[in-house]
PDB file of C-alpha atoms (C1' of nucleotides) in Angstrom:
ATOM      1  CA  MET A   1      21.235  20.942  14.420  1.00  0.00           C
ATOM      2  CA  LYS A   2      17.855  20.472  16.040  1.00  0.00           C
ATOM      3  CA  HIS A   3      15.439  18.727  13.746  1.00  0.00           C
ATOM      4  CA  LYS A   4      11.908  19.929  13.462  1.00  0.00           C
ATOM      5  CA  ARG A   5       9.158  17.438  14.247  1.00  0.00           C
ATOM      6  CA  GLY A   6       5.439  17.151  13.827  1.00  0.00           C
ATOM      7  CA  LEU A   7       3.213  17.929  10.919  1.00  0.00           C
ATOM      8  CA  TRP A   8       4.697  19.205   7.690  1.00  0.00           C
ATOM      9  CA  SER A   9       3.798  22.660   6.445  1.00  0.00           C
ATOM     10  CA  PRO A  10       2.882  23.273   2.790  1.00  0.00           C
ATOM     11  CA  ASP A  11       6.132  25.194   2.440  1.00  0.00           C
ATOM     12  CA  GLU A  12       8.170  22.258   3.675  1.00  0.00           C
ATOM     13  CA  ASP A  13       6.297  19.944   1.349  1.00  0.00           C
ATOM     14  CA  GLN A  14       7.067  22.212  -1.578  1.00  0.00           C
ATOM     15  CA  LYS A  15      10.757  22.376  -0.721  1.00  0.00           C
ATOM     16  CA  LEU A  16      11.024  18.626  -0.425  1.00  0.00           C
ATOM     17  CA  ARG A  17       9.040  18.004  -3.581  1.00  0.00           C
ATOM     18  CA  ASP A  18      11.069  20.465  -5.600  1.00  0.00           C
ATOM     19  CA  TYR A  19      14.347  19.079  -4.396  1.00  0.00           C
ATOM     20  CA  VAL A  20      13.549  15.405  -4.958  1.00  0.00           C
ATOM     21  CA  MET A  21      12.020  16.089  -8.355  1.00  0.00           C
ATOM     22  CA  ASN A  22      15.130  17.962  -9.445  1.00  0.00           C
ATOM     23  CA  TYR A  23      17.910  16.050  -7.765  1.00  0.00           C
ATOM     24  CA  GLY A  24      16.475  12.731  -6.647  1.00  0.00           C
ATOM     25  CA  HIS A  25      17.062  11.123  -3.288  1.00  0.00           C
ATOM     26  CA  SER A  26      20.174   9.009  -3.581  1.00  0.00           C
ATOM     27  CA  CYS A  27      21.071   9.916  -0.003  1.00  0.00           C
ATOM     28  CA  TRP A  28      18.189  10.840   2.271  1.00  0.00           C
ATOM     29  CA  SER A  29      20.434  12.235   4.978  1.00  0.00           C
ATOM     30  CA  ALA A  30      21.660  14.849   2.513  1.00  0.00           C
ATOM     31  CA  VAL A  31      18.192  15.777   1.271  1.00  0.00           C
ATOM     32  CA  PRO A  32      17.108  18.022   4.172  1.00  0.00           C
ATOM     33  CA  ILE A  33      20.463  19.817   4.168  1.00  0.00           C
ATOM     34  CA  ASN A  34      20.410  20.502   0.462  1.00  0.00           C
ATOM     35  CA  ALA A  35      16.702  21.254   0.375  1.00  0.00           C
ATOM     36  CA  GLY A  36      16.902  23.714   3.271  1.00  0.00           C
ATOM     37  CA  LEU A  37      14.698  21.708   5.592  1.00  0.00           C
ATOM     38  CA  GLU A  38      15.056  21.423   9.349  1.00  0.00           C
ATOM     39  CA  ARG A  39      14.078  17.785   9.267  1.00  0.00           C
ATOM     40  CA  ASN A  40      16.075  14.605   9.463  1.00  0.00           C
ATOM     41  CA  GLY A  41      16.531  12.359   6.473  1.00  0.00           C
ATOM     42  CA  LYS A  42      14.225   9.705   7.779  1.00  0.00           C
ATOM     43  CA  SER A  43      11.407  12.154   8.194  1.00  0.00           C
ATOM     44  CA  CYS A  44      11.932  13.450   4.649  1.00  0.00           C
ATOM     45  CA  ARG A  45      11.943   9.937   3.264  1.00  0.00           C
ATOM     46  CA  LEU A  46       8.733   9.079   5.064  1.00  0.00           C
ATOM     47  CA  ARG A  47       7.025  12.244   3.932  1.00  0.00           C
ATOM     48  CA  TRP A  48       8.025  11.636   0.342  1.00  0.00           C
ATOM     49  CA  ILE A  49       6.989   7.999   0.315  1.00  0.00           C
ATOM     50  CA  ASN A  50       3.700   8.437   2.120  1.00  0.00           C
ATOM     51  CA  TYR A  51       2.512  11.777   0.844  1.00  0.00           C
ATOM     52  CA  LEU A  52       4.487  13.531  -1.860  1.00  0.00           C
ATOM     53  CA  ARG A  53       5.555  10.740  -4.167  1.00  0.00           C
ATOM     54  CA  PRO A  54       3.914  10.954  -7.603  1.00  0.00           C
ATOM     55  CA  GLY A  55       1.326   8.336  -8.403  1.00  0.00           C
ATOM     56  CA  LEU A  56      -0.109   8.046  -4.941  1.00  0.00           C
ATOM     57  CA  LYS A  57      -3.769   7.256  -4.843  1.00  0.00           C
ATOM     58  CA  LYS A  58      -5.843   9.395  -2.516  1.00  0.00           C
ATOM     59  CA  GLY A  59      -9.261   8.767  -1.097  1.00  0.00           C
ATOM     60  CA  ALA A  60     -11.164   5.773   0.129  1.00  0.00           C
ATOM     61  CA  PHE A  61     -10.098   2.221  -0.548  1.00  0.00           C
ATOM     62  CA  SER A  62     -12.183   0.437  -3.129  1.00  0.00           C
ATOM     63  CA  MET A  63     -13.847  -2.892  -2.461  1.00  0.00           C
ATOM     64  CA  GLN A  64     -11.274  -4.595  -4.645  1.00  0.00           C
ATOM     65  CA  GLU A  65      -8.429  -2.981  -2.761  1.00  0.00           C
ATOM     66  CA  GLU A  66      -9.926  -4.120   0.514  1.00  0.00           C
ATOM     67  CA  GLU A  67     -10.261  -7.635  -0.800  1.00  0.00           C
ATOM     68  CA  THR A  68      -6.651  -7.542  -1.847  1.00  0.00           C
ATOM     69  CA  ILE A  69      -5.559  -6.441   1.602  1.00  0.00           C
ATOM     70  CA  LEU A  70      -7.610  -9.140   3.276  1.00  0.00           C
ATOM     71  CA  THR A  71      -6.328 -11.778   0.936  1.00  0.00           C
ATOM     72  CA  PHE A  72      -2.689 -10.936   1.273  1.00  0.00           C
ATOM     73  CA  HIS A  73      -2.934 -10.292   4.976  1.00  0.00           C
ATOM     74  CA  GLY A  74      -4.269 -13.804   5.292  1.00  0.00           C
ATOM     75  CA  LEU A  75      -1.288 -15.081   3.384  1.00  0.00           C
ATOM     76  CA  LEU A  76       1.475 -12.859   4.633  1.00  0.00           C
ATOM     77  CA  GLY A  77       0.415 -11.489   7.995  1.00  0.00           C
ATOM     78  CA  ASN A  78       1.492  -7.971   8.883  1.00  0.00           C
ATOM     79  CA  LYS A  79       3.855  -7.610   5.957  1.00  0.00           C
ATOM     80  CA  TRP A  80       2.477  -4.242   4.995  1.00  0.00           C
ATOM     81  CA  SER A  81       5.172  -3.351   2.530  1.00  0.00           C
ATOM     82  CA  LEU A  82       4.582  -6.595   0.654  1.00  0.00           C
ATOM     83  CA  ILE A  83       0.830  -6.196   0.780  1.00  0.00           C
ATOM     84  CA  SER A  84       1.019  -2.633  -0.486  1.00  0.00           C
ATOM     85  CA  GLN A  85       3.027  -3.804  -3.488  1.00  0.00           C
ATOM     86  CA  HIS A  86      -0.219  -5.291  -4.733  1.00  0.00           C
ATOM     87  CA  LEU A  87      -2.054  -2.004  -4.261  1.00  0.00           C
ATOM     88  CA  PRO A  88      -0.814   0.469  -6.858  1.00  0.00           C
ATOM     89  CA  GLY A  89      -0.687   3.978  -5.464  1.00  0.00           C
ATOM     90  CA  ARG A  90      -1.121   2.892  -1.865  1.00  0.00           C
ATOM     91  CA  THR A  91       1.605   3.039   0.757  1.00  0.00           C
ATOM     92  CA  ASP A  92       2.361   0.500   3.425  1.00  0.00           C
ATOM     93  CA  ASN A  93       1.453   3.045   6.080  1.00  0.00           C
ATOM     94  CA  GLU A  94      -1.889   3.747   4.483  1.00  0.00           C
ATOM     95  CA  THR A  95      -2.595   0.056   4.092  1.00  0.00           C
ATOM     96  CA  LYS A  96      -1.667  -0.610   7.696  1.00  0.00           C
ATOM     97  CA  ASN A  97      -3.846   2.226   8.946  1.00  0.00           C
ATOM     98  CA  HIS A  98      -6.778   1.046   6.885  1.00  0.00           C
ATOM     99  CA  TRP A  99      -6.382  -2.425   8.281  1.00  0.00           C
ATOM    100  CA  HIS A 100      -6.373  -1.228  11.870  1.00  0.00           C
ATOM    101  CA  SER A 101      -9.214   1.214  11.315  1.00  0.00           C
ATOM    102  CA  TYR A 102     -11.631  -0.867   9.262  1.00  0.00           C
ATOM    103  CA  LEU A 103     -10.628  -4.280   8.080  1.00  0.00           C
ATOM    104  CA  LYS A 104      -9.489  -5.758  11.362  1.00  0.00           C
ATOM    105  CA  LYS A 105     -12.942  -5.179  12.803  1.00  0.00           C
ATOM    106  CA  ARG A 106     -14.557  -6.544   9.698  1.00  0.00           C
ATOM    107  CA  VAL A 107     -12.506  -9.687   9.953  1.00  0.00           C
ATOM    108  CA  ALA A 108     -13.166 -10.183  13.643  1.00  0.00           C
ATOM    109  CA  LYS A 109     -16.901  -9.761  13.296  1.00  0.00           C
ATOM    110  CA  PRO A 110     -17.957 -13.041  11.610  1.00  0.00           C
ATOM    111  CA  GLU A 111     -16.532 -15.146  14.413  1.00  0.00           C
ATOM    112  CA  HIS A 112     -19.834 -14.873  16.209  1.00  0.00           C
ATOM    113  CA  HIS A 113     -22.017 -15.258  13.162  1.00  0.00           C
ATOM    114  CA  ASP A 114     -21.883 -18.847  12.038  1.00  0.00           C
ATOM    115  CA  SER A 115     -24.629 -18.293   9.562  1.00  0.00           C
ATOM    116  CA  GLN A 116     -22.523 -15.750   7.811  1.00  0.00           C
ATOM    117  CA  ILE A 117     -19.476 -17.938   7.433  1.00  0.00           C
ATOM    118  CA  LYS A 118     -20.230 -19.089   3.958  1.00  0.00           C
ATOM    119  CA  GLN A 119     -21.012 -15.639   2.725  1.00  0.00           C
ATOM    120  CA  GLU A 120     -18.013 -14.092   4.405  1.00  0.00           C
ATOM    121  CA  CYS A 121     -15.701 -16.740   3.060  1.00  0.00           C
ATOM    122  CA  THR A 122     -16.539 -15.698  -0.451  1.00  0.00           C
ATOM    123  CA  SER A 123     -14.960 -12.360   0.219  1.00  0.00           C
ATOM    124  CA  TYR A 124     -12.246 -13.103   2.692  1.00  0.00           C
ATOM    125  CA  SER A 125     -10.777 -16.005   4.491  1.00  0.00           C
ATOM    126  CA  HIS A 126     -10.698 -15.141   8.074  1.00  0.00           C
ATOM    127  CA  THR A 127     -13.143 -16.544  10.604  1.00  0.00           C
ATOM    128  CA  GLY A 128     -11.838 -15.439  13.912  1.00  0.00           C
ATOM    129  CA  HIS A 129      -8.113 -15.463  14.367  1.00  0.00           C
ATOM    130  CA  THR A 130      -5.973 -12.534  13.534  1.00  0.00           C
ATOM    131  CA  GLY A 131      -2.570 -11.821  12.143  1.00  0.00           C
ATOM    132  CA  SER A 132      -0.110 -14.626  11.619  1.00  0.00           C
ATOM    133  CA  SER A 133      -2.519 -17.390  12.351  1.00  0.00           C
ATOM    134  CA  THR A 134      -4.792 -16.649   9.460  1.00  0.00           C
ATOM    135  CA  SER A 135      -5.279 -18.856   6.482  1.00  0.00           C
ATOM    136  CA  PRO A 136      -5.624 -17.778   2.902  1.00  0.00           C
ATOM    137  CA  SER A 137      -9.044 -17.595   1.462  1.00  0.00           C
ATOM    138  CA  LEU A 138     -10.460 -20.297  -0.713  1.00  0.00           C
ATOM    139  CA  SER A 139     -11.726 -17.787  -3.140  1.00  0.00           C
ATOM    140  CA  SER A 140     -10.179 -14.463  -2.537  1.00  0.00           C
ATOM    141  CA  CYS A 141      -6.578 -15.451  -3.038  1.00  0.00           C
ATOM    142  CA  THR A 142      -7.333 -14.495  -6.545  1.00  0.00           C
ATOM    143  CA  ASN A 143      -9.784 -12.137  -8.029  1.00  0.00           C
ATOM    144  CA  SER A 144     -10.227 -14.412 -10.974  1.00  0.00           C
ATOM    145  CA  VAL A 145     -11.134 -17.579  -9.141  1.00  0.00           C
ATOM    146  CA  THR A 146     -14.765 -17.913  -8.240  1.00  0.00           C
ATOM    147  CA  PRO A 147     -15.804 -19.527  -4.997  1.00  0.00           C
ATOM    148  CA  ASN A 148     -16.745 -23.139  -5.091  1.00  0.00           C
ATOM    149  CA  PRO A 149     -20.495 -23.114  -4.497  1.00  0.00           C
ATOM    150  CA  SER A 150     -20.543 -26.772  -3.519  1.00  0.00           C
ATOM    151  CA  LEU A 151     -18.339 -26.209  -0.516  1.00  0.00           C
ATOM    152  CA  GLU A 152     -20.234 -26.544   2.747  1.00  0.00           C
ATOM    153  CA  SER A 153     -19.680 -24.017   5.494  1.00  0.00           C
ATOM    154  CA  THR A 154     -18.270 -26.734   7.732  1.00  0.00           C
ATOM    155  CA  ASP A 155     -15.687 -27.512   5.082  1.00  0.00           C
ATOM    156  CA  ILE A 156     -14.830 -23.873   4.749  1.00  0.00           C
ATOM    157  CA  ALA A 157     -14.467 -23.538   8.482  1.00  0.00           C
ATOM    158  CA  LYS A 158     -12.278 -26.616   8.542  1.00  0.00           C
ATOM    159  CA  VAL A 159     -10.075 -25.380   5.764  1.00  0.00           C
ATOM    160  CA  ASN A 160      -9.768 -21.997   7.363  1.00  0.00           C
ATOM    161  CA  LYS A 161      -8.354 -23.640  10.434  1.00  0.00           C
ATOM    162  CA  LEU A 162      -5.480 -25.067   8.440  1.00  0.00           C
ATOM    163  CA  PRO A 163      -2.085 -23.885   9.498  1.00  0.00           C
ATOM    164  CA  LYS A 164      -1.113 -20.841   7.555  1.00  0.00           C
ATOM    165  CA  ILE A 165       2.477 -21.820   7.937  1.00  0.00           C
ATOM    166  CA  LEU A 166       1.972 -24.812   5.713  1.00  0.00           C
ATOM    167  CA  PHE A 167       0.611 -22.851   2.824  1.00  0.00           C
ATOM    168  CA  ALA A 168       2.941 -19.948   3.359  1.00  0.00           C
ATOM    169  CA  ASP A 169       5.982 -22.180   3.365  1.00  0.00           C
ATOM    170  CA  TRP A 170       4.823 -23.867   0.271  1.00  0.00           C
ATOM    171  CA  LEU A 171       4.830 -20.537  -1.500  1.00  0.00           C
ATOM    172  CA  SER A 172       8.181 -19.693  -0.027  1.00  0.00           C
ATOM    173  CA  LEU A 173       9.641 -23.000  -1.057  1.00  0.00           C
ATOM    174  CA  GLU A 174       8.343 -22.533  -4.556  1.00  0.00           C
ATOM    175  CA  GLU A 175      10.498 -19.495  -4.950  1.00  0.00           C
ATOM    176  CA  PHE A 176      13.327 -20.893  -2.910  1.00  0.00           C
ATOM    177  CA  ASN A 177      13.716 -23.693  -5.395  1.00  0.00           C
ATOM    178  CA  GLY A 178      13.842 -21.288  -8.277  1.00  0.00           C
ATOM    179  CA  HIS A 179      10.508 -22.215  -9.774  1.00  0.00           C
ATOM    180  CA  GLU A 180       8.913 -19.506 -11.786  1.00  0.00           C
ATOM    181  CA  SER A 181       6.245 -17.785  -9.778  1.00  0.00           C
ATOM    182  CA  SER A 182       3.720 -18.083 -12.529  1.00  0.00           C
ATOM    183  CA  ILE A 183       1.546 -19.955 -10.100  1.00  0.00           C
ATOM    184  CA  CYS A 184       1.518 -17.006  -7.811  1.00  0.00           C
ATOM    185  CA  ALA A 185       1.186 -14.551 -10.624  1.00  0.00           C
ATOM    186  CA  ASP A 186      -1.793 -16.324 -12.085  1.00  0.00           C
ATOM    187  CA  GLY A 187      -3.366 -17.320  -8.858  1.00  0.00           C
ATOM    188  CA  ILE A 188      -2.860 -14.449  -6.539  1.00  0.00           C
ATOM    189  CA  SER A 189      -2.148 -11.278  -8.320  1.00  0.00           C
ATOM    190  CA  ASN A 190      -4.960 -11.398 -10.855  1.00  0.00           C
ATOM    191  CA  GLY A 191      -2.199 -11.120 -13.394  1.00  0.00           C
ATOM    192  CA  SER A 192      -2.065  -7.370 -13.569  1.00  0.00           C
ATOM    193  CA  ASN A 193       0.384  -5.872 -11.187  1.00  0.00           C
ATOM    194  CA  TYR A 194       2.095  -8.751  -9.532  1.00  0.00           C
ATOM    195  CA  GLN A 195       5.573  -7.955  -8.381  1.00  0.00           C
ATOM    196  CA  GLU A 196       8.202 -10.508  -7.635  1.00  0.00           C
ATOM    197  CA  THR A 197       9.369 -10.400  -4.081  1.00  0.00           C
ATOM    198  CA  PRO A 198      12.538 -11.795  -2.603  1.00  0.00           C
ATOM    199  CA  GLY A 199      12.019 -15.397  -1.601  1.00  0.00           C
ATOM    200  CA  ASN A 200      12.521 -15.052   2.096  1.00  0.00           C
ATOM    201  CA  ASP A 201      10.463 -11.914   2.199  1.00  0.00           C
ATOM    202  CA  LEU A 202       7.438 -13.426   0.589  1.00  0.00           C
ATOM    203  CA  VAL A 203       6.262 -15.002   3.784  1.00  0.00           C
ATOM    204  CA  SER A 204       7.401 -15.508   7.272  1.00  0.00           C
ATOM    205  CA  ASN A 205       6.358 -18.222   9.594  1.00  0.00           C
ATOM    206  CA  ASP A 206       5.914 -18.475  13.285  1.00  0.00           C
ATOM    207  CA  GLN A 207       9.204 -20.202  13.792  1.00  0.00           C
ATOM    208  CA  GLY A 208      11.048 -17.732  11.664  1.00  0.00           C
ATOM    209  CA  SER A 209      12.469 -20.501   9.559  1.00  0.00           C
ATOM    210  CA  THR A 210      13.048 -19.731   5.943  1.00  0.00           C
ATOM    211  CA  ASP A 211      15.318 -22.403   4.551  1.00  0.00           C
ATOM    212  CA  SER A 212      14.049 -25.536   2.919  1.00  0.00           C
ATOM    213  CA  SER A 213      15.161 -28.018   5.566  1.00  0.00           C
ATOM    214  CA  GLU A 214      13.449 -26.131   8.337  1.00  0.00           C
ATOM    215  CA  THR A 215      10.413 -25.767   6.185  1.00  0.00           C
ATOM    216  CA  VAL A 216      10.193 -29.491   5.590  1.00  0.00           C
ATOM    217  CA  ASN A 217      10.687 -30.148   9.269  1.00  0.00           C
ATOM    218  CA  CYS A 218       7.882 -27.780   9.878  1.00  0.00           C
ATOM    219  CA  LEU A 219       5.661 -29.367   7.273  1.00  0.00           C
ATOM    220  CA  SER A 220       6.229 -32.803   8.717  1.00  0.00           C
ATOM    221  CA  LYS A 221       4.564 -31.712  11.910  1.00  0.00           C
ATOM    222  CA  TYR A 222       1.185 -31.660  10.275  1.00  0.00           C
ATOM    223  CA  SER A 223      -1.230 -34.505  10.067  1.00  0.00           C
ATOM    224  CA  ASN A 224      -2.422 -36.315   6.977  1.00  0.00           C
ATOM    225  CA  GLU A 225      -5.722 -34.559   7.362  1.00  0.00           C
ATOM    226  CA  ASP A 226      -3.935 -31.240   7.244  1.00  0.00           C
ATOM    227  CA  MET A 227      -2.146 -32.355   4.117  1.00  0.00           C
ATOM    228  CA  VAL A 228      -5.309 -33.433   2.384  1.00  0.00           C
ATOM    229  CA  HIS A 229      -7.063 -30.201   3.185  1.00  0.00           C
ATOM    230  CA  THR A 230      -4.097 -28.103   2.191  1.00  0.00           C
ATOM    231  CA  GLN A 231      -3.807 -30.006  -1.074  1.00  0.00           C
ATOM    232  CA  MET A 232      -7.489 -29.421  -1.704  1.00  0.00           C
ATOM    233  CA  LYS A 233      -7.139 -25.797  -0.842  1.00  0.00           C
ATOM    234  CA  ILE A 234      -4.202 -25.212  -3.141  1.00  0.00           C
ATOM    235  CA  ASP A 235      -5.980 -26.992  -5.971  1.00  0.00           C
ATOM    236  CA  GLN A 236      -9.026 -24.814  -5.506  1.00  0.00           C
ATOM    237  CA  ILE A 237      -7.168 -21.563  -5.192  1.00  0.00           C
ATOM    238  CA  PHE A 238      -5.093 -22.098  -8.278  1.00  0.00           C
ATOM    239  CA  ASN A 239      -7.546 -24.155 -10.272  1.00  0.00           C
ATOM    240  CA  PHE A 240      -5.176 -27.094 -10.325  1.00  0.00           C
ATOM    241  CA  ASN A 241      -6.269 -30.394 -11.710  1.00  0.00           C
ATOM    242  CA  ASP A 242      -5.436 -33.636  -9.963  1.00  0.00           C
ATOM    243  CA  GLY A 243      -1.734 -34.276 -10.224  1.00  0.00           C
ATOM    244  CA  ASP A 244      -0.741 -30.761 -11.236  1.00  0.00           C
ATOM    245  CA  PHE A 245       0.765 -30.312  -7.852  1.00  0.00           C
ATOM    246  CA  ASN A 246       1.260 -32.768  -5.055  1.00  0.00           C
ATOM    247  CA  ILE A 247       1.946 -31.455  -1.625  1.00  0.00           C
ATOM    248  CA  GLU A 248       3.590 -34.759  -0.752  1.00  0.00           C
ATOM    249  CA  ASP A 249       6.336 -33.789  -3.169  1.00  0.00           C
ATOM    250  CA  LEU A 250       7.250 -31.013  -0.818  1.00  0.00           C
ATOM    251  CA  LEU A 251       7.875 -33.452   1.963  1.00  0.00           C
ATOM    252  CA  SER A 252      10.202 -35.548  -0.120  1.00  0.00           C
ATOM    253  CA  MET A 253      12.402 -32.585  -1.053  1.00  0.00           C
TER     254      MET A 253
ATOM    255  C1'  DA B   1     -21.956  24.904  25.604  1.00  0.00           C
ATOM    256  C1'  DA B   2     -18.706  21.966  27.763  1.00  0.00           C
ATOM    257  C1'  DT B   3     -16.679  17.766  28.386  1.00  0.00           C
ATOM    258  C1'  DA B   4     -15.630  12.945  27.477  1.00  0.00           C
ATOM    259  C1'  DC B   5     -14.872   9.542  24.410  1.00  0.00           C
ATOM    260  C1'  DG B   6     -13.802   7.224  20.045  1.00  0.00           C
ATOM    261  C1'  DT B   7     -11.785   7.178  15.436  1.00  0.00           C
ATOM    262  C1'  DC B   8      -8.522   8.017  12.021  1.00  0.00           C
ATOM    263  C1'  DC B   9      -4.158   8.999  10.149  1.00  0.00           C
ATOM    264  C1'  DA B  10       0.360  11.342   9.866  1.00  0.00           C
ATOM    265  C1'  DA B  11       4.455  10.915  11.984  1.00  0.00           C
ATOM    266  C1'  DC B  12       7.738   8.984  15.134  1.00  0.00           C
ATOM    267  C1'  DC B  13      10.391   5.191  17.337  1.00  0.00           C
ATOM    268  C1'  DG B  14      13.056   1.225  17.670  1.00  0.00           C
ATOM    269  C1'  DC B  15      14.796  -2.553  15.513  1.00  0.00           C
ATOM    270  C1'  DC B  16      16.747  -5.040  11.644  1.00  0.00           C
ATOM    271  C1'  DT B  17      19.370  -5.583   7.387  1.00  0.00           C
ATOM    272  C1'  DC B  18      22.677  -4.254   4.167  1.00  0.00           C
ATOM    273  C1'  DG B  19      26.662  -2.093   2.249  1.00  0.00           C
ATOM    274  C1'  DC B  20      30.947  -0.081   2.968  1.00  0.00           C
ATOM    275  C1'  DG B  21      35.448   0.948   4.940  1.00  0.00           C
TER     276       DG B  21
ATOM    277  C1'  DG C   1      35.100 -10.049  11.462  1.00  0.00           C
ATOM    278  C1'  DC C   2      33.721  -5.540  13.243  1.00  0.00           C
ATOM    279  C1'  DG C   3      31.701  -0.998  13.558  1.00  0.00           C
ATOM    280  C1'  DC C   4      29.091   2.464  11.518  1.00  0.00           C
ATOM    281  C1'  DG C   5      25.628   4.825   8.824  1.00  0.00           C
ATOM    282  C1'  DA C   6      21.653   4.622   5.821  1.00  0.00           C
ATOM    283  C1'  DG C   7      17.503   2.648   4.384  1.00  0.00           C
ATOM    284  C1'  DG C   8      13.494  -0.035   5.292  1.00  0.00           C
ATOM    285  C1'  DC C   9       9.901  -1.960   8.050  1.00  0.00           C
ATOM    286  C1'  DG C  10       6.278  -2.758  11.578  1.00  0.00           C
ATOM    287  C1'  DG C  11       4.499  -1.110  15.904  1.00  0.00           C
ATOM    288  C1'  DT C  12       3.040   2.724  18.392  1.00  0.00           C
ATOM    289  C1'  DT C  13       1.839   7.432  19.521  1.00  0.00           C
ATOM    290  C1'  DG C  14      -0.198  11.984  19.400  1.00  0.00           C
ATOM    291  C1'  DG C  15      -3.268  15.183  17.805  1.00  0.00           C
ATOM    292  C1'  DA C  16      -7.119  16.681  14.962  1.00  0.00           C
ATOM    293  C1'  DC C  17     -11.682  15.846  14.348  1.00  0.00           C
ATOM    294  C1'  DG C  18     -16.352  14.002  14.944  1.00  0.00           C
ATOM    295  C1'  DT C  19     -19.884  12.224  17.973  1.00  0.00           C
ATOM    296  C1'  DA C  20     -22.148  11.256  22.315  1.00  0.00           C
ATOM    297  C1'  DT C  21     -23.519  12.644  26.816  1.00  0.00           C
TER     298       DT C  21
END
DNA sequence: AATACGTCCAACCGCCTCGCG
DNA sequence: GCGCGAGGCGGTTGGACGTAT
């Protein structure tokens, strides 16, 4: 059977919607057959997820949603499905498109505007690099944490150059070791719609290592200065007091 | 008015993972 | 352990639309 391609007609949408609402989608390959559609299962799944699924939010992204994307993109890189989990009603495809259309440019812009660094850093972390090399924001990792006004722009720039891998692996290790993710829930998700993600899916690093030994090996590559700044950064992001968390503990695991 | 160019977004493609026999 | 099919994901494409020339 030749599968139809291209844009979906309103009639096709209605057929798919009616079928899934009535019978569910336990097997996507069977959906088009049973629903009388000349599409393949993958296409039906995509159409349902990105357009027909109930609860989808339409229209422009709000400022808060954009901040969320920027924050989690800084932490996770191009993990659109994970990022979209923190955006109720938004799909990974929509989030990805919005990033490529708007936010990527917005992030790239401040590289040439040193004077804007401080201001920009209060809303997102990125100062020039893109994708996997980004660092999480000092302030925007959480909507509840206010920026530290005493932080100089040079400090912010320095912190933003910290290896993302270090921070990302710390988060990963936190879950890997079975610790409750209350830190993440309180610090990153603003406490409202945080969803637990599988440990190895939470972050990825440039080496692709996900187990604890590789992570520690990776961590050990960084200098003391990196450690100090990362410790400072974590403390600021999560409002930790001295001694609440010691990054050196990671290295001794 | 015609054409070129840029932007946005829905949809497709290829790859990976997982479950099952 | 192996092969296969389905689901899921991120990257990319194609076309509709708006704007500039």
